Structure formats: C-alpha cells, structure tokens
Short mmCIF file of C-alpha atoms in Angstrom, two decimals:
data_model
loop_
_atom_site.label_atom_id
_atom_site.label_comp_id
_atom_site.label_asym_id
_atom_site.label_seq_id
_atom_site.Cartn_x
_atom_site.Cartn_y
_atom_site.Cartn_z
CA UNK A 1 -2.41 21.31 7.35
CA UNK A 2 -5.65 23.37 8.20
CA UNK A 3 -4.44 26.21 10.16
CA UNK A 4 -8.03 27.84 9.87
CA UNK A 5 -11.03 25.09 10.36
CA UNK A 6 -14.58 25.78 9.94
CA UNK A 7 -15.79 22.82 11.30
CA UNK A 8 -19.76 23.25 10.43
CA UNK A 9 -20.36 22.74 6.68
CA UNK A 10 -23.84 24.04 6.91
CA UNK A 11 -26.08 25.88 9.65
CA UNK A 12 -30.12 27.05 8.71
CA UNK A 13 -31.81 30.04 10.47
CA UNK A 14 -35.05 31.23 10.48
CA UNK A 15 -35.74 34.38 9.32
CA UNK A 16 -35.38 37.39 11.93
CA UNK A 17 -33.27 35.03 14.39
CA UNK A 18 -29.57 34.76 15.13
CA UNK A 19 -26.75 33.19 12.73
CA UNK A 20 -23.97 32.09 15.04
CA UNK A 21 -20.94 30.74 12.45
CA UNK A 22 -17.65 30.05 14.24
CA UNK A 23 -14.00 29.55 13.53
CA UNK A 24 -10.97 28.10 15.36
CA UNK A 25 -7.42 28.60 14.34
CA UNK A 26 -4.09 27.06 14.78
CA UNK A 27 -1.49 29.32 14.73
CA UNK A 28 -1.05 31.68 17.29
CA UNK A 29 1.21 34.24 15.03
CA UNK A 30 -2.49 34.95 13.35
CA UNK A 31 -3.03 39.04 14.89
CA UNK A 32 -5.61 39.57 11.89
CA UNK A 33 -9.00 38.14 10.97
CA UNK A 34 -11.35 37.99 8.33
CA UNK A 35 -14.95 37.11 7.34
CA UNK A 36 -15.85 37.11 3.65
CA UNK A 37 -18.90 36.38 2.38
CA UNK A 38 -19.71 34.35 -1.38
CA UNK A 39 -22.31 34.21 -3.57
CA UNK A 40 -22.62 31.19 -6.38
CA UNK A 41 -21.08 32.35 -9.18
CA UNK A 42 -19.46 35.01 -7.96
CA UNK A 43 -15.90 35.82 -6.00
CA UNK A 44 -15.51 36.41 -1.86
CA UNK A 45 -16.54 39.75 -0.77
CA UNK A 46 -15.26 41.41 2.51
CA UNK A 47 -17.74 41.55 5.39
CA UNK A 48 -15.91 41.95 8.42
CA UNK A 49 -12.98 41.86 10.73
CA UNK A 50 -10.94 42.29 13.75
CA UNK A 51 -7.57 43.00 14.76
CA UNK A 52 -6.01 40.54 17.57
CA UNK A 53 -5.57 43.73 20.07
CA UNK A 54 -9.64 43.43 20.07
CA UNK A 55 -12.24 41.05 20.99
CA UNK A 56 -15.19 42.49 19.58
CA UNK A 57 -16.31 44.63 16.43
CA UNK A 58 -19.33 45.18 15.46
CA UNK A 59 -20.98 46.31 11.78
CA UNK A 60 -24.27 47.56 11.42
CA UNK A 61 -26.40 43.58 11.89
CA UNK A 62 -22.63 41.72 11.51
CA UNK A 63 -20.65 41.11 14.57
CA UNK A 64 -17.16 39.14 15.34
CA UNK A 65 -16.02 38.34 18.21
CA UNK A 66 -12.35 37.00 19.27
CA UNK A 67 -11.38 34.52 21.79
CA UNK A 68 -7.11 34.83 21.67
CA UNK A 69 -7.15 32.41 24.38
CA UNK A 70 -9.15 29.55 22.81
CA UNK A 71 -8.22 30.48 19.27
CA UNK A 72 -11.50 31.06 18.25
CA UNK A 73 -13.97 34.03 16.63
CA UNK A 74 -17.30 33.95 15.94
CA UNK A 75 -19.46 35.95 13.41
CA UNK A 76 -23.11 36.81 14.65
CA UNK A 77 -25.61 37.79 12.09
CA UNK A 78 -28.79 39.41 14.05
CA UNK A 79 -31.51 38.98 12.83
CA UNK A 80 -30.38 37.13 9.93
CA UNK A 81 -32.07 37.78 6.99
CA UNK A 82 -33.18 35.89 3.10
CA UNK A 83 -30.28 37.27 1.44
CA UNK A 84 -27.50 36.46 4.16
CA UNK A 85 -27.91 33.18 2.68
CA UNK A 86 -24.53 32.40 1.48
CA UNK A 87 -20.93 30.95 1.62
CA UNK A 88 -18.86 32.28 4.89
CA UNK A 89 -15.11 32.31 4.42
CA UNK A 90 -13.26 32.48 7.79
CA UNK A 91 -9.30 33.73 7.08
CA UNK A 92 -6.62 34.79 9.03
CA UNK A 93 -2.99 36.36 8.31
CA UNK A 94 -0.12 37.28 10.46
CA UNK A 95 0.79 40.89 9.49
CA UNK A 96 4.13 40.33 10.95
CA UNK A 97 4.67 38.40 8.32
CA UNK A 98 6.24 40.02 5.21
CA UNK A 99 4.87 37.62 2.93
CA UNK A 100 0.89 39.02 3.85
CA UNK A 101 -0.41 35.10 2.92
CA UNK A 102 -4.28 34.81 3.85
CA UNK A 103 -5.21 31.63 5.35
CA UNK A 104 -8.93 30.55 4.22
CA UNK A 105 -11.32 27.65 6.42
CA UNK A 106 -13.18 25.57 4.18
CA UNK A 107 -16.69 27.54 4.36
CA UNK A 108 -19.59 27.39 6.10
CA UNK A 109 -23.11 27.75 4.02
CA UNK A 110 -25.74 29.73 5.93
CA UNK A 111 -29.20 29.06 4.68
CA UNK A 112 -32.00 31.56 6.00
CA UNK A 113 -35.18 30.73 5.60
CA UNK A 114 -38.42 32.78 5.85
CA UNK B 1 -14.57 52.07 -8.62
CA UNK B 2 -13.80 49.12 -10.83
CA UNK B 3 -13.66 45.50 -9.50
CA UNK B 4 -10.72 42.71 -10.20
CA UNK B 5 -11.71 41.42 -13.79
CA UNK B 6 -11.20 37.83 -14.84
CA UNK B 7 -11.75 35.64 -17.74
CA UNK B 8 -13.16 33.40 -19.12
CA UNK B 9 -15.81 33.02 -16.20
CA UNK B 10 -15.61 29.19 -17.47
CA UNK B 11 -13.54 26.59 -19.20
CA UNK B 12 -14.08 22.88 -20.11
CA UNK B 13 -10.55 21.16 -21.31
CA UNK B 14 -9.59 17.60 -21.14
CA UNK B 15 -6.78 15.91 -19.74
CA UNK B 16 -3.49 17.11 -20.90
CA UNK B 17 -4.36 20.15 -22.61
CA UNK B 18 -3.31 23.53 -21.67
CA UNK B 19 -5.11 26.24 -20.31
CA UNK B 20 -4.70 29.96 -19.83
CA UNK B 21 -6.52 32.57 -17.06
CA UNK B 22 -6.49 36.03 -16.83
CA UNK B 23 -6.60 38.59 -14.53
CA UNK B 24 -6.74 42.63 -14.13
CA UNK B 25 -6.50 43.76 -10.56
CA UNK B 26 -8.07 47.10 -9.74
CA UNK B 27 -6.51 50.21 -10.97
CA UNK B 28 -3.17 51.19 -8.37
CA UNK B 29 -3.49 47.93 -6.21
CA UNK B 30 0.07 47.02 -5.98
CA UNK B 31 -0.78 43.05 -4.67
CA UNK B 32 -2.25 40.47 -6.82
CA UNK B 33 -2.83 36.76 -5.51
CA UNK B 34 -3.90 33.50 -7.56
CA UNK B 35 -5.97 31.27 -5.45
CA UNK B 36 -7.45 27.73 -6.28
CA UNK B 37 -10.62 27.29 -4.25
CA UNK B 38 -11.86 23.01 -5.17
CA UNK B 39 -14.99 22.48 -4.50
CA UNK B 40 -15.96 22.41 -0.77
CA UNK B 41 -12.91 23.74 0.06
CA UNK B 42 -11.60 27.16 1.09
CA UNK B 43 -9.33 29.23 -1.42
CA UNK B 44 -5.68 28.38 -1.22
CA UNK B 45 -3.10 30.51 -2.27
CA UNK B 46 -1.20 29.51 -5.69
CA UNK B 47 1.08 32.61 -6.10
CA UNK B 48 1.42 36.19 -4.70
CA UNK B 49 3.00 39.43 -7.25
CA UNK B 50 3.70 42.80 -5.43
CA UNK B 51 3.94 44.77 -8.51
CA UNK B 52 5.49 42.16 -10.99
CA UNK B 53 7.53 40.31 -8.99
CA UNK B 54 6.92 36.93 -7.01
CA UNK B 55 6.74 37.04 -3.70
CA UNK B 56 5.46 33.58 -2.65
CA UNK B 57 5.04 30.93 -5.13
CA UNK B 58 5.41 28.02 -2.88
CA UNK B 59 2.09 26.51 -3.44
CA UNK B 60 2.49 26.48 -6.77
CA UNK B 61 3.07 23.29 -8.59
CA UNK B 62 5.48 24.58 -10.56
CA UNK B 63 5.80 21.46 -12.75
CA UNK B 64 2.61 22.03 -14.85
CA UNK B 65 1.50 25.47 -13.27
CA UNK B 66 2.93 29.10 -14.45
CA UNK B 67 2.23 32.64 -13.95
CA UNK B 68 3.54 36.43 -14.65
CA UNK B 69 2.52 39.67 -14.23
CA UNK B 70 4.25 41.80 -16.60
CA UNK B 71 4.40 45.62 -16.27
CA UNK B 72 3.01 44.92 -12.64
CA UNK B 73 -0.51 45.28 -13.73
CA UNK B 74 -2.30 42.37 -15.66
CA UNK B 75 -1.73 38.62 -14.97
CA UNK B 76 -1.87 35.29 -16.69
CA UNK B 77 -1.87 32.06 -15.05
CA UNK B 78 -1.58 28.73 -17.04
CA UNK B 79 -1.90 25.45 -16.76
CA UNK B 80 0.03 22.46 -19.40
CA UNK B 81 -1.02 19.92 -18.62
CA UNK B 82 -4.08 20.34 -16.99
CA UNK B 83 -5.04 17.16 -14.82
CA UNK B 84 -8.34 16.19 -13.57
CA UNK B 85 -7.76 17.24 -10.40
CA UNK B 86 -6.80 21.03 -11.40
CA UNK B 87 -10.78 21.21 -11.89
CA UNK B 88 -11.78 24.34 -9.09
CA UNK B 89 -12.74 28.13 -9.55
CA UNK B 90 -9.38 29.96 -9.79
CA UNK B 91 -9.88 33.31 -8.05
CA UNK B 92 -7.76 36.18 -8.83
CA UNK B 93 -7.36 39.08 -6.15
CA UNK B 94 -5.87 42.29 -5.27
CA UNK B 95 -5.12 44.24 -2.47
CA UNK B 96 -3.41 47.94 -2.20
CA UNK B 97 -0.06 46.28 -0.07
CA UNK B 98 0.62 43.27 1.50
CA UNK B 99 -1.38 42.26 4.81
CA UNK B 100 -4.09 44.64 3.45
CA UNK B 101 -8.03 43.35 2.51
CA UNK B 102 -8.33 41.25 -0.73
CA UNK B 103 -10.72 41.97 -3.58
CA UNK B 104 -11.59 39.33 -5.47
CA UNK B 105 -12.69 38.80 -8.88
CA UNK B 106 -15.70 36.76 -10.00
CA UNK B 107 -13.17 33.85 -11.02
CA UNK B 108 -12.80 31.19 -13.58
CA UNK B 109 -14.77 27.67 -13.17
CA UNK B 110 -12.19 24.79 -14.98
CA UNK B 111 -13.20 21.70 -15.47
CA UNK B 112 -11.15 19.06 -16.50
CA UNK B 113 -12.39 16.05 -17.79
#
C-alpha cells in the first residue's frame, strides 16, 4: 500500500531551466512533508519541507509547494543545475502520530544536463 | 558535527547465511530507525528505537530479521537466514525525537546471492 507515490521514475532538464518533480499522497492524516535528496553511494540528505498549515516554502533555488486539497506537493528546482542531478525522495509523516513513522515514494531521478 | 555511521558499506553472503549491520546514530539523537530501501524503491521502515526501546517493529519480519539497541546508543541489525530477496541498501537513521528530520547514514549494500 503506497501511501506516498512518485509516479515519474525519471525527468531530464537542461541546464539553467526549471526541475518540476511532484508527489501525491494518500492519507489525509499526513500534516508534514519532506524532500530528501540521494547521491549513489551515499544515504538521503534533507533538502526541504513544509508543514500542512502552509502551501508554500521556499529555500534559496529549492521550492515546495502544497496542494491539501488534491493531496499533492511539488518541488521546483530553478534553474536547475549539473549537480542537482540526483535521487528525490518524497516522504510524509503524521506528527499526530506518536509512533513519528516516515512514509517514503519510490524516487524520482533528476538528470541535468549542460 | 558527526554524521550517522554505518558498516560495512557492503556485504556479499549467500543464501542462508547470516548477516550482521551496524549502526551509530549521532551523538544525543534519542531516535534511531532501520530502513530497507530495494532497488528502485523508496526506503521502508524495518524498526524504530527511542532510546533503546522498540517503538514500532511491525515491518519487521521478525522470523529471520532482529535488532537492539543497547545502552540507547549503538545498534545492530541481523539477518539468519538471509534470502535472496533481503538484497537492498539498509539505511540506518537518527533523529533528535520522534516526528523530527532524519539523518541518515551512508548505509550498507547486501547482496544475497
């Protein structure tokens, strides 16, 4: 049971343009949301997120936004650059919850080429 | 600031042999999570500790998959027996509290063959 779907394996930018990666979820007790980034080789890093009481942050080129209605966020990379190339984990987590368990999508790999 | 360490970074077994991971969170971070991330998948929770004790192990398959965290800090996880199908990166993480940002070690490549 997917509860947070990535539903674009792979997406390729030019260099300088905008990466648009998105996200849909399932379960509506989600109020928290997370993009981490991966490298081969290496573990998920933290990149960005938003709290459900928002619809937008913003950091530095990374932007999510949040669509409560639709159940759906979006992470826009502008302008996308070489090293953005990489493995984008969407996750989500219901801080009601006492258990704190971090629901991952299965990954989108953005390529940007020069 | 130190990062979540893990080792080995890889580990080639065959079928029915056991295997053992390990994992030290960073320095006060009262969380630590096992995840199993199979290729072309996203990570999936295998067990959560706040401090040492077990707060949601019901991923786990408990039948050939164990894990502790003694004195709340380090953690094992093991494997007997492995099957071919246990082959993914296991990813160890840790987090301050609960519901707080993971950070997540480089992780352990198994294959099984």
């Amino acid at each position: 049971d997917q509860q947070v779907k990535q539903n674009s394996p792979s997406l390729s930018v030019q260099e300088g343009r905008i990466s648009i990666l998105n996200c849909d979820y399932t379960n509506s007790m989600f109020d928290y949301f997370l993009w981490y980034k991966k490298y081969p080789a290496e573990g998920p890093t933290f990149l960005i997120s938003i709290s459900s009481i928002k619809d937008k942050n913003e950091d530095g080129r990374f932007t999510v936004f949040l669509n409560k209605s639709a159940k759906h966020l979006s992470l826009h990379i502008v302008p996308s650059q070489p090293g953005d190339s990489a493995v984008y984990f969407c996750a989500a987590i219901s801080r009601g919850s006492t258990l704190g368990r971090l629901y991952f999508g299965r990954g989108t790999q953005l390529t940007v080429w020069p | 600031e130190a990062g979540v360490a893990q080792s080995p970074r890889y580990k080639i077994i065959e079928k029915r042999q056991s295997v053992a991971f390990w994992c030290n969170p960073i320095s006060g971070h009262a969380t630590l999570y096992w995840y199993q991330q199979i290729l072309g998948q996203g990570p999936k929770l295998l067990i959560q500790f706040q401090n040492n004790g077990v707060v949601d192990d019901s991923q786990l398959p408990k039948d050939r998959f164990s894990a502790e965290r003694l004195k709340g800090v380090d953690s094992t996880l093991k494997i007997q027996p492995a099957k071919l199908e246990d082959s993914a990166v296991y990813l160890c993480a840790s987090s301050p509290g609960p519901n707080e940002k993971l950070f997540f070690g480089s992780g352990t490549q198994l294959s099984v063959l």
